[in-house]
């Protein structure tokens, strides 16, 4: 396609028309110029291709497809290659179905455990979220199919998601909420990015020039088109000017007419409209060139892949007395409706019409004879006494009870947030009653986000299966019976209770305003700083084997470092370990988290085998976002490199010195404090004079007594926060205003040289 030529030949009306959908799922064709339509579909964890009645709530039927594990599960694999493989499968499915762009992945941060859409998001940690998203994108796009990284930006709640204004300070935006998208954009290079419904600091995501143009394009080099979330457009003309290229779905021509009008009356430049058209055509061109008419998809093969992926994502959270893997010679009962009808995906636009679903009861037949009782209902949260007592009786008669529980669609979905973090009471009651009669109780959870677990102390085993996709039953059985060794680790903290969460006081905000007052202290960044007990920490997960870490080696060169550590499988079975690297700035001029994830690798080891795991740290691994320089900043000094089995289980660490060339701009004024001057090399020679002047004044007032060392020290402490201007009044005439001004002048001149 000669894109420039096509745009130059398009009428104003055609150009405006191209910037909105033909219908719910297609871009517009410009037939006379040879531009075809392109179909897009949801995403992110399978194809929701709708043939007839279209909607964005996942209500109307779509083609039969394969539902892979949802994002909340995928992230727990910490496995970039695995996610890439998932992406390849999705890309291939899109090719076979002639889909140009699949809508996803979603990289938004899990700010609160009760956001209804957390199951579609990866993590509370931006490094993990962004790297997993990048792998997903690369995988899909390796098949010449586009992705739509969503929902940019700060769509961290469902409550009033279409109107709410997320008020977020600059540093928090950069270190947490933008960072979740940054690597996904820079490394993943998504064909498209989908803006969020909400406002960010007073501007809708669909018309926010700062996020869509300054950050996305100018700073990060995004080259594709930006599309609105479905129905996210508020002021279309402002949107085009801000860099929102495509409005979805169709606007019935209303907004196209507004664009035409605005160009005619000069309110919108035609160049802006041309740029949007060029970007849309650029992607349509890639779609046409990348079409693979021979692509076929084998749903059963993808189902098998979904099972493999699910088994790599599950997190073993408790395994007392080695209750798992299950002893097949024992009488085993599977209890709970989810054992037969697993909840494997969330509600809303990502809802897949799964071509088949594997349940644990059927999947278990391969391993052992098990018995089953339903235990609870899912249509409402009331205890069904008959089901409950049947289940308790079965548990009593068995050697081991495995209870399948979790959240139902009534509890969590796109479109609304949870109001609490509890599981259905009927399920809590069931687990408690089973545990009373059966000491060997294991719980398997199907949920999209953390829950409170009042029964945790009374069960021996706990497997977090999340919403594991349509093959979840097979995967759960592989873990339960030990044919796969669990290797997932939590991509989010499970707090003990909702009120422990840092966003608790300000979630979901008041009316249409939500202030992110916890700032950068999201997830473990907060719990660690507060030294707060949590139910399960970020990065936590058990295995059927054990790993030993040794030989940490760090070699530093300027602002980068290479880190190596040896990991050995010291147990009896093959297993995979997720090695996590965290960085701590030992001393900083700004408030920083106690540790931040800056690397992770998954390594597979045979029993007795040892491997070196290598990490590369760059400038960014040590940086914070400075609101003074409006850029990333590394402060020279000591940093601790920590290697952990989880965020709360650091097994090796080394402190290194990082020498950074970054200089913080500094202008000395009358309001500069003595403490601030102490940080400036060239000011050192003047400090003595200032302190002496002050000390002189003290001596003058101290009835001639010699000033003791401790008094001097105390004075230094007290002086630290005094600005230069008060030295005049406090030094009893020992130093004058003019003398201080002279010092200020000298310091500033030296600093500028
Ligand atoms: C959702 C998007 C989705 C779109 C299309 C919106 O309501 O927020 O994630 O891709 O609908 O279904």
XYZ file of C-alpha atoms and ligand atoms in Angstrom:
765
model
C 0.000 0.000 0.000
C 1.275 3.449 -0.811
C -0.163 4.937 2.332
C 0.749 8.579 1.727
C -0.724 8.390 -1.766
C -3.932 6.813 -0.536
C -4.373 9.459 2.133
C -3.740 12.205 -0.408
C -6.478 10.750 -2.612
C -9.036 10.345 0.163
C -11.795 12.880 0.590
C -12.161 14.609 3.935
C -15.278 12.511 4.590
C -13.454 9.279 3.786
C -10.634 10.220 6.124
C -12.977 11.044 8.969
C -14.861 7.819 8.235
C -11.743 5.685 8.415
C -11.243 6.905 11.977
C -14.234 5.015 13.313
C -15.408 1.437 12.976
C -17.716 0.103 10.248
C -19.547 -1.850 12.920
C -18.722 -3.461 16.240
C -15.695 -5.382 15.053
C -14.498 -4.023 11.689
C -12.594 -1.035 10.472
C -14.043 0.706 7.421
C -13.056 -0.173 3.900
C -12.305 2.474 1.287
C -13.139 0.336 -1.672
C -12.373 2.780 -4.450
C -8.793 3.035 -3.148
C -8.384 -0.667 -2.468
C -8.467 -0.440 1.338
C -10.217 -3.481 2.814
C -11.911 -3.878 6.161
C -10.014 -5.450 9.004
C -11.668 -7.469 11.730
C -10.646 -7.233 15.381
C -11.914 -9.363 18.245
C -11.477 -9.917 21.970
C -9.007 -11.221 23.655
C -7.034 -11.541 25.511
C -6.954 -15.248 26.442
C -8.808 -16.710 23.461
C -10.911 -15.637 20.497
C -14.264 -14.021 21.051
C -15.209 -13.711 17.422
C -18.805 -12.727 17.079
C -20.574 -13.489 13.847
C -23.960 -11.921 14.279
C -25.145 -9.969 17.305
C -22.197 -8.023 18.636
C -21.623 -6.714 22.155
C -18.801 -5.810 24.458
C -20.119 -7.599 27.523
C -19.577 -11.140 26.342
C -23.334 -11.740 26.371
C -24.069 -12.683 22.774
C -22.687 -15.839 21.371
C -19.327 -16.044 19.646
C -17.655 -18.845 17.709
C -16.431 -21.884 19.578
C -12.863 -21.257 20.595
C -10.213 -22.279 23.071
C -10.099 -20.532 26.420
C -6.524 -20.324 27.685
C -5.710 -19.462 31.305
C -6.580 -15.873 32.171
C -3.968 -13.211 32.854
C -4.073 -13.562 36.643
C -2.968 -17.168 36.240
C -0.558 -16.596 33.362
C 1.528 -14.094 35.293
C 2.125 -16.658 38.045
C 4.099 -18.743 35.577
C 6.735 -15.981 35.512
C 7.608 -17.693 32.244
C 8.301 -15.436 29.286
C 8.746 -18.304 26.831
C 5.530 -19.960 27.891
C 3.599 -16.724 27.435
C 5.239 -16.276 24.034
C 4.011 -19.749 23.094
C 0.502 -18.841 24.202
C 0.752 -15.729 22.014
C 1.837 -17.797 19.021
C -1.193 -20.041 19.426
C -3.512 -17.039 19.658
C -1.860 -15.501 16.604
C -2.322 -18.659 14.631
C -5.978 -18.864 15.636
C -6.432 -15.268 14.469
C -4.845 -16.092 11.133
C -7.177 -19.035 10.685
C -10.156 -16.834 11.520
C -8.986 -13.814 9.513
C -8.673 -11.568 12.549
C -6.261 -8.653 12.082
C -5.913 -7.637 15.726
C -6.756 -9.466 18.933
C -7.744 -7.109 21.758
C -5.300 -7.627 24.588
C -3.270 -8.175 26.652
C -4.273 -6.010 29.599
C -1.327 -4.668 31.533
C -3.098 -2.590 34.164
C -1.786 -2.754 37.688
C -3.772 -4.593 40.332
C -4.123 -1.641 42.661
C -6.782 -3.254 44.825
C -7.566 -6.945 45.204
C -11.247 -6.205 44.622
C -11.076 -4.658 41.151
C -13.590 -6.774 39.234
C -11.276 -7.130 36.287
C -8.126 -8.225 38.094
C -8.430 -11.635 36.472
C -7.651 -9.952 33.147
C -4.581 -8.202 34.518
C -1.193 -9.605 35.373
C 0.232 -8.175 38.543
C 0.602 -5.587 41.267
C 4.181 -5.169 40.067
C 4.884 -3.137 36.931
C 8.100 -4.936 35.997
C 6.368 -8.305 35.965
C 3.189 -7.029 34.293
C 5.058 -5.258 31.528
C 7.473 -8.090 30.775
C 4.727 -10.694 30.645
C 2.653 -8.416 28.418
C 5.644 -7.911 26.115
C 6.049 -11.680 25.708
C 2.345 -12.086 24.981
C 2.512 -9.353 22.348
C 5.654 -10.731 20.708
C 4.124 -14.193 20.552
C 0.910 -13.083 18.861
C 2.680 -10.719 16.503
C 5.198 -13.359 15.454
C 2.233 -14.697 13.467
C 1.709 -11.337 11.731
C -1.381 -10.598 13.747
C -1.700 -7.457 15.830
C -2.412 -6.990 19.513
C -4.105 -4.159 21.337
C -2.348 -3.465 24.596
C -5.011 -2.248 26.998
C -6.386 -0.296 28.870
C -4.076 2.675 28.653
C -4.007 4.169 31.314
C -4.875 3.735 34.996
C -7.995 1.634 34.505
C -7.619 0.004 37.901
C -11.229 -0.267 38.920
C -14.543 -1.049 37.334
C -16.566 1.239 39.555
C -17.624 4.204 37.364
C -14.923 3.152 34.950
C -16.357 5.239 32.120
C -16.390 8.513 34.015
C -14.025 8.276 36.960
C -10.987 10.539 37.118
C -7.864 8.800 38.416
C -5.787 11.416 40.205
C -2.196 10.211 40.287
C 1.011 12.074 41.048
C 3.808 12.226 38.499
C 6.231 9.864 40.198
C 3.571 7.231 40.865
C 2.361 7.425 37.301
C 5.833 6.822 35.981
C 7.073 4.238 38.468
C 3.899 2.171 38.664
C 1.092 2.816 36.214
C 3.034 3.836 33.110
C 5.807 1.372 33.882
C 3.293 -1.461 33.580
C 2.893 -0.508 29.916
C 6.346 0.791 29.100
C 8.285 -2.406 28.429
C 5.232 -3.891 26.741
C 5.279 -0.980 24.303
C 9.044 -0.599 23.879
C 9.935 -4.296 23.634
C 6.634 -5.812 22.575
C 5.899 -3.163 19.936
C 2.138 -3.754 19.841
C 0.399 -2.897 16.582
C -2.229 -1.027 18.526
C -2.850 0.365 21.991
C -6.346 0.690 23.446
C -7.071 3.723 25.578
C -8.967 3.336 28.814
C -12.455 4.588 29.608
C -11.443 6.646 32.616
C -9.903 10.057 32.967
C -6.292 10.452 34.009
C -5.665 13.625 35.954
C -8.672 15.326 34.453
C -8.487 14.212 30.813
C -10.237 11.178 29.385
C -7.937 8.415 28.187
C -9.524 8.870 24.761
C -8.508 12.512 24.455
C -5.412 12.705 26.603
C -2.620 14.212 24.545
C -0.112 13.666 27.294
C -0.676 9.899 27.508
C -1.472 9.203 23.844
C 1.127 11.386 22.204
C 3.736 12.685 24.619
C 4.272 9.419 26.458
C 3.191 6.701 24.071
C 4.614 8.063 20.848
C 7.196 10.713 21.674
C 8.765 9.055 24.701
C 8.264 5.365 23.953
C 8.280 5.375 20.162
C 4.929 3.668 19.678
C 4.304 3.405 15.936
C 0.889 1.747 15.632
C -2.596 3.152 16.011
C -4.379 4.051 19.213
C -7.939 2.762 19.428
C -10.647 3.724 21.872
C -11.976 1.199 24.295
C -15.465 0.372 23.085
C -17.504 3.488 23.711
C -14.679 5.374 25.433
C -14.875 8.424 23.174
C -16.030 11.577 24.895
C -15.023 14.428 22.563
C -14.007 12.896 19.243
C -12.416 16.006 17.785
C -10.283 16.524 20.851
C -9.436 12.819 20.605
C -8.066 13.063 17.069
C -5.994 16.035 18.077
C -4.698 14.134 21.110
C -3.673 11.136 18.988
C -6.606 8.722 19.312
C -6.736 7.329 15.792
C -9.617 4.903 15.726
C -12.947 5.121 17.498
C -14.620 1.789 18.171
C -17.257 0.659 17.609
C -19.099 2.590 14.876
C -20.309 6.025 15.888
C -23.230 5.993 13.454
C -21.490 8.727 11.476
C -22.088 11.327 14.186
C -18.469 11.742 15.198
C -17.227 11.435 11.607
C -19.368 14.466 10.769
C -17.934 16.344 13.745
C -14.406 15.653 12.539
C -15.261 16.925 9.046
C -16.831 20.024 10.517
C -13.860 20.675 12.795
C -11.365 20.421 9.933
C -13.509 22.752 7.832
C -13.774 25.381 10.516
C -10.140 25.079 11.511
C -10.724 23.619 14.965
C -8.798 20.493 13.967
C -5.805 20.426 11.673
C -6.099 18.201 8.639
C -2.524 17.050 9.354
C -3.675 15.482 12.613
C -6.438 13.648 10.760
C -4.001 12.570 8.029
C -1.613 11.199 10.636
C -4.379 9.137 12.200
C -5.347 7.777 8.778
C -1.729 6.931 8.014
C -1.372 5.060 11.264
C -4.587 3.094 10.735
C -3.645 2.282 7.140
C -0.171 1.280 8.278
C -1.664 -1.469 10.415
C -4.202 -2.521 7.775
C -1.270 -2.809 5.386
C 0.585 -5.051 7.839
C -2.547 -7.121 8.207
C -2.920 -7.592 4.449
C 0.750 -8.370 3.922
C 0.792 -10.785 6.825
C -2.322 -12.746 5.861
C -1.754 -16.451 5.911
C -4.583 -18.004 3.944
C -3.369 -21.489 4.702
C -3.536 -21.133 8.462
C -5.640 -23.742 10.192
C -6.272 -24.233 13.838
C -6.674 -27.393 15.699
C -8.834 -26.754 18.733
C -7.849 -30.008 20.408
C -4.165 -29.235 20.034
C -4.738 -25.769 21.503
C -6.748 -27.327 24.320
C -3.722 -29.482 25.105
C -1.552 -26.370 25.074
C -4.041 -24.646 27.390
C -3.676 -27.593 29.796
C 0.104 -27.429 29.643
C 0.111 -23.696 30.279
C -2.385 -23.980 33.134
C -0.241 -26.566 34.864
C 2.694 -24.131 34.772
C 0.708 -21.305 36.350
C -0.858 -22.911 39.403
C 0.533 -21.907 42.747
C 0.901 -24.386 45.571
C 0.337 -22.291 48.666
C 0.312 -24.864 51.426
C 1.457 -28.457 51.640
C 1.677 -29.666 55.225
C 3.035 -33.131 55.863
C 3.409 -33.610 52.110
C -0.338 -34.138 51.673
C 0.270 -33.441 47.992
C 0.808 -35.134 45.629
C -2.162 -37.266 46.593
C -1.572 -40.833 47.586
C -3.473 -42.743 44.912
C -3.936 -45.772 47.153
C -6.084 -43.727 49.524
C -9.839 -43.127 49.402
C -10.049 -39.682 47.824
C -13.130 -37.476 47.686
C -13.482 -34.481 45.378
C -15.977 -32.110 46.918
C -17.491 -28.912 45.545
C -19.360 -27.997 42.385
C -16.220 -26.534 40.808
C -14.741 -30.055 40.690
C -17.332 -30.898 38.051
C -18.009 -27.449 36.653
C -14.849 -25.439 37.154
C -14.902 -21.683 37.003
C -12.159 -21.211 34.466
C -12.682 -17.712 33.072
C -14.160 -14.374 34.056
C -17.251 -12.583 32.882
C -17.415 -9.733 30.375
C -15.771 -8.938 27.079
C -13.102 -11.628 27.438
C -15.675 -14.402 27.785
C -14.894 -17.294 25.461
C -17.360 -19.797 24.078
C -15.127 -22.699 25.086
C -15.271 -25.623 22.678
C -14.842 -28.051 25.554
C -14.079 -27.881 29.241
C -12.161 -30.402 31.254
C -13.258 -30.872 34.843
C -11.262 -32.375 37.653
C -13.685 -35.193 38.400
C -13.411 -36.560 34.838
C -9.693 -35.815 34.597
C -8.957 -37.682 37.834
C -10.150 -40.992 36.369
C -6.753 -41.321 34.704
C -5.007 -41.367 38.081
C -7.277 -42.852 40.725
C -10.773 -43.729 41.661
C -12.368 -40.791 43.363
C -15.806 -40.061 44.729
C -17.660 -36.782 44.398
C -20.152 -34.609 46.237
C -21.405 -31.221 45.053
C -21.324 -29.545 48.477
C -22.667 -26.075 47.549
C -24.688 -24.146 45.026
C -23.360 -21.422 42.794
C -26.589 -19.699 41.770
C -26.844 -17.969 45.137
C -24.759 -17.758 48.315
C -26.898 -19.832 50.669
C -26.004 -23.099 52.320
C -27.907 -26.052 50.913
C -28.093 -28.232 54.023
C -28.676 -31.423 52.066
C -25.644 -30.837 49.835
C -23.558 -29.840 52.833
C -24.321 -32.927 54.911
C -23.862 -35.242 51.930
C -20.402 -33.727 51.424
C -19.487 -33.955 55.109
C -20.527 -37.613 55.179
C -18.410 -38.340 52.119
C -15.421 -36.546 53.657
C -15.810 -38.620 56.821
C -15.828 -41.826 54.792
C -12.706 -40.867 52.859
C -9.004 -40.682 53.666
C -8.509 -37.354 51.910
C -10.960 -34.609 50.934
C -10.121 -32.185 48.145
C -12.502 -29.235 48.195
C -12.868 -27.220 45.004
C -13.987 -23.710 45.884
C -13.558 -20.092 44.886
C -15.484 -17.166 43.489
C -18.527 -17.344 41.274
C -19.441 -14.933 38.475
C -21.811 -13.250 40.910
C -18.779 -12.231 42.939
C -16.349 -10.973 40.305
C -16.572 -9.878 36.686
C -15.765 -7.072 34.305
C -18.141 -4.182 34.891
C -18.203 -4.091 38.693
C -15.810 -4.385 41.615
C -16.167 -6.726 44.528
C -17.392 -5.105 47.711
C -15.322 -7.388 49.941
C -12.629 -10.033 49.698
C -14.574 -12.927 51.120
C -15.548 -16.143 49.412
C -19.179 -17.193 49.288
C -20.188 -17.980 52.866
C -21.712 -21.318 51.845
C -18.288 -22.388 50.583
C -16.437 -21.155 53.669
C -18.881 -23.101 55.784
C -18.412 -26.211 53.675
C -14.617 -26.074 53.964
C -14.796 -25.493 57.718
C -17.194 -28.394 58.238
C -15.169 -30.745 56.034
C -11.954 -29.827 57.858
C -13.666 -30.605 61.172
C -14.275 -34.210 60.181
C -11.365 -34.799 57.831
C -7.815 -33.916 58.937
C -6.497 -34.512 55.428
C -8.245 -31.690 53.650
C -6.882 -29.917 50.582
C -8.481 -26.848 48.994
C -8.259 -25.993 45.286
C -9.224 -22.421 44.497
C -10.808 -21.090 41.310
C -10.861 -17.318 41.590
C -9.604 -14.294 39.698
C -8.178 -12.457 42.680
C -7.246 -12.899 46.335
C -9.753 -14.063 48.922
C -9.758 -14.221 52.704
C -9.251 -17.740 54.028
C -10.709 -18.120 57.505
C -10.231 -21.922 57.284
C -6.555 -21.849 56.225
C -5.208 -23.085 59.552
C -7.425 -26.159 59.421
C -6.511 -27.510 55.998
C -3.285 -29.240 55.038
C -3.066 -28.320 51.396
C -3.956 -25.328 49.244
C -3.611 -25.027 45.489
C -4.377 -21.697 43.823
C -5.599 -22.573 40.325
C -6.935 -19.084 39.545
C -9.136 -18.956 36.450
C -7.102 -21.513 34.584
C -8.816 -21.771 31.209
C -10.892 -24.550 29.713
C -8.345 -27.299 30.379
C -8.057 -26.414 34.045
C -9.466 -29.760 35.285
C -6.682 -31.707 33.597
C -4.041 -29.324 34.851
C -5.316 -29.416 38.423
C -5.207 -33.224 38.403
C -1.686 -33.225 37.011
C -0.602 -31.183 39.995
C -2.746 -32.985 42.572
C -1.496 -36.394 41.483
C 2.071 -35.252 40.925
C 2.569 -35.817 37.207
C 3.483 -32.133 37.046
C 5.455 -30.444 39.788
C 3.850 -27.070 40.685
C 6.021 -24.124 39.735
C 3.851 -21.013 39.826
C 4.445 -18.164 42.239
C 2.042 -15.413 43.181
C 2.074 -12.342 40.961
C 0.238 -10.450 43.690
C 0.123 -10.309 47.470
C -2.720 -12.001 49.283
C -3.358 -9.652 52.207
C -4.897 -11.019 55.371
C -7.852 -8.736 55.005
C -9.008 -6.108 52.575
C -8.393 -3.201 54.951
C -4.670 -4.063 54.949
C -4.462 -3.104 51.284
C -2.825 0.289 50.686
C -5.606 1.550 48.408
C -8.271 0.697 50.974
C -8.922 4.273 52.129
C -9.242 5.530 48.584
C -10.873 2.793 46.583
C -12.997 3.259 44.556
C -12.942 6.951 45.446
C -15.692 9.492 45.838
C -18.105 10.004 42.983
C -16.103 10.490 39.858
C -12.783 11.047 41.566
C -10.363 8.446 42.801
C -7.113 9.663 44.291
C -4.229 7.214 44.304
C -3.000 8.504 47.632
C -0.932 5.452 48.471
C 1.374 6.663 45.685
C 4.091 4.232 44.662
C 3.321 1.973 47.614
C 1.235 -0.553 45.735
C 1.168 -4.247 46.684
C 4.332 -5.593 48.288
C 5.960 -2.174 48.075
C 3.516 -1.186 50.820
C 3.288 -4.384 52.877
C 7.087 -4.633 53.046
C 7.591 -1.011 54.025
C 4.971 -1.403 56.757
C 6.465 -4.748 57.859
C 2.935 -6.073 57.716
C 1.993 -9.722 57.955
C 0.307 -10.984 54.837
C -1.494 -14.229 54.060
C 0.842 -15.008 51.166
C 3.497 -12.658 49.866
C 4.196 -11.615 46.292
C 6.385 -14.172 44.555
C 5.450 -17.010 46.903
C 4.804 -20.583 45.794
C 5.832 -24.101 46.802
C 7.154 -27.064 44.869
C 7.318 -30.820 45.386
C 11.076 -30.465 45.414
C 13.494 -28.129 47.172
C 16.014 -25.668 45.777
C 19.240 -24.412 47.152
C 20.751 -21.064 46.161
C 24.461 -20.318 46.312
C 27.364 -18.454 44.817
C 25.895 -15.016 44.205
C 28.185 -13.044 41.951
C 27.629 -9.412 41.050
C 29.831 -7.504 38.673
C 29.156 -3.831 38.339
C 30.101 -1.511 35.563
C 28.888 2.049 36.047
C 25.131 1.919 36.194
C 24.723 -1.629 35.060
C 25.446 -4.970 36.626
C 25.525 -8.619 35.795
C 24.257 -10.954 38.471
C 24.777 -14.687 38.594
C 23.486 -17.188 41.079
C 23.630 -20.960 41.232
C 20.387 -22.801 41.842
C 20.345 -26.495 42.665
C 17.486 -28.956 42.865
C 18.106 -30.653 46.209
C 14.946 -32.756 46.233
C 13.903 -36.028 44.673
C 11.826 -34.881 41.703
C 12.333 -32.670 38.670
C 11.052 -29.158 39.155
C 11.092 -25.562 38.032
C 12.104 -22.657 40.194
C 11.332 -18.979 39.687
C 14.382 -17.031 40.765
C 13.546 -13.457 41.694
C 15.892 -10.498 41.822
C 15.010 -7.470 43.906
C 16.928 -4.214 44.276
C 17.041 -1.913 47.294
C 18.499 1.542 47.332
C 20.324 1.626 50.675
C 20.174 5.374 51.030
C 18.109 7.731 48.993
C 17.043 11.344 48.922
C 13.509 10.223 48.081
C 11.275 7.701 49.799
C 11.753 4.388 48.042
C 10.289 0.925 48.519
C 12.221 -1.575 50.609
C 12.692 -3.671 47.513
C 11.558 -3.769 43.920
C 11.494 -6.653 41.482
C 14.042 -6.057 38.718
C 14.527 -9.518 37.297
C 13.037 -12.993 37.221
C 13.991 -16.236 35.523
C 12.426 -19.663 35.529
C 14.798 -22.573 35.513
C 14.087 -26.302 35.187
C 16.261 -28.710 37.142
C 16.520 -32.462 37.410
C 17.091 -33.815 40.936
C 20.634 -32.981 41.949
C 21.158 -30.685 38.976
C 22.533 -27.160 39.404
C 22.441 -24.287 36.935
C 23.658 -20.730 36.868
C 20.953 -18.138 36.424
C 22.053 -14.805 34.986
C 20.425 -11.388 35.234
C 21.377 -8.155 33.550
C 20.586 -4.994 35.410
C 20.593 -1.664 33.662
C 20.357 1.948 34.704
C 16.636 1.664 35.123
C 17.034 -1.146 37.647
C 18.479 1.390 40.087
C 16.519 4.473 39.136
C 13.599 6.308 40.611
C 11.497 8.825 38.728
C 12.460 12.314 39.774
C 9.804 14.978 39.847
C 12.612 17.532 39.776
C 14.196 16.405 36.521
C 10.991 14.810 35.171
C 13.082 11.842 34.246
C 14.553 8.648 35.640
C 17.380 9.311 38.038
C 20.065 7.142 39.588
C 21.664 8.359 42.784
C 25.230 7.152 43.246
C 25.592 4.978 46.280
C 25.067 1.545 47.701
C 22.396 -0.778 46.416
C 21.504 -4.179 47.746
C 20.994 -6.917 45.164
C 18.700 -9.519 46.636
C 17.909 -12.960 45.311
C 14.673 -14.376 46.620
C 12.447 -17.399 46.488
C 9.708 -14.850 47.120
C 9.544 -11.182 48.078
C 9.625 -12.290 51.730
C 12.225 -15.012 51.420
C 15.474 -13.397 50.376
C 18.138 -16.080 50.391
C 21.218 -14.245 49.125
C 22.192 -10.632 48.898
C 25.135 -8.440 48.110
C 25.651 -4.739 48.468
C 27.312 -2.958 45.581
C 28.286 0.603 44.819
C 26.675 2.147 41.765
C 28.380 5.173 40.304
C 25.920 7.263 38.352
C 26.675 10.304 36.249
C 23.222 11.786 36.968
C 23.283 15.176 38.612
C 20.304 16.675 40.331
C 19.909 20.355 39.398
C 20.519 22.466 42.466
C 20.068 26.169 42.988
C 21.053 27.594 46.326
C 18.689 30.200 47.740
C 18.001 31.858 51.098
C 15.590 28.960 51.726
C 18.160 26.233 51.150
C 18.673 24.328 54.380
C 21.993 23.554 56.029
C 21.173 19.866 55.597
C 20.748 20.286 51.847
C 24.058 22.157 51.661
C 25.741 19.242 53.424
C 24.962 17.146 50.351
C 26.723 19.545 47.985
C 30.486 19.037 47.687
C 31.374 22.597 46.831
C 29.379 23.953 49.772
C 31.446 22.121 52.337
C 33.956 24.916 52.733
C 31.232 27.412 53.653
C 29.435 25.198 56.125
C 32.118 25.607 58.746
C 31.701 29.347 58.693
C 27.933 29.101 59.025
C 28.053 26.613 61.862
C 30.772 28.566 63.643
C 28.675 31.692 63.458
C 25.812 29.851 65.001
C 28.010 28.169 67.615
C 29.427 31.566 68.515
C 25.951 32.789 69.217
C 25.299 29.760 71.386
C 28.540 30.252 73.303
C 27.623 33.854 73.827
C 24.434 32.728 75.485
C 25.860 29.899 77.496
C 27.328 31.788 80.449
C 30.846 31.026 79.281
C 30.542 27.271 79.737
C 32.464 25.158 77.216
C 30.082 23.617 74.735
C 30.114 19.810 75.119
C 30.484 17.398 72.198
C 26.921 16.152 72.560
C 25.580 19.704 72.550
C 27.510 20.382 69.359
C 26.132 17.258 67.779
C 22.639 18.128 68.815
C 23.139 21.570 67.389
C 24.179 20.107 64.086
C 21.062 17.985 64.036
C 18.901 20.937 64.862
C 20.584 23.138 62.326
C 20.078 20.663 59.530
C 16.568 21.858 58.733
C 17.289 25.549 59.170
C 17.266 27.585 55.980
C 20.096 30.027 55.369
C 17.877 33.031 55.941
C 17.362 32.228 59.634
C 21.102 32.066 60.226
C 21.104 35.843 60.261
C 18.708 36.116 63.180
C 19.939 33.017 65.018
C 23.659 33.805 64.820
C 23.374 36.899 66.954
C 25.073 39.097 64.378
C 27.987 36.713 63.783
C 27.004 36.484 60.135
C 25.145 39.072 58.095
C 22.517 38.800 55.396
C 25.033 40.165 52.885
C 27.638 37.578 53.837
C 25.107 34.801 53.311
C 24.087 36.220 49.957
C 27.747 36.237 48.975
C 28.091 32.565 49.940
C 24.951 31.722 47.946
C 26.367 33.490 44.915
C 29.669 31.632 45.171
C 27.979 28.242 45.542
C 25.715 28.816 42.549
C 28.607 29.986 40.405
C 30.621 26.901 41.322
C 27.663 24.638 40.620
C 27.179 26.102 37.180
C 30.773 25.687 36.141
C -13.638 -3.727 27.217
C -12.455 -4.064 26.335
C -12.903 -4.908 25.180
C -13.974 -4.151 24.419
C -14.522 -4.896 23.229
C -14.770 -3.126 26.424
O -15.915 -3.006 27.214
O -13.235 -2.835 28.224
O -11.469 -4.714 27.081
O -11.822 -5.229 24.371
O -15.073 -3.892 25.289
O -15.311 -5.953 23.617
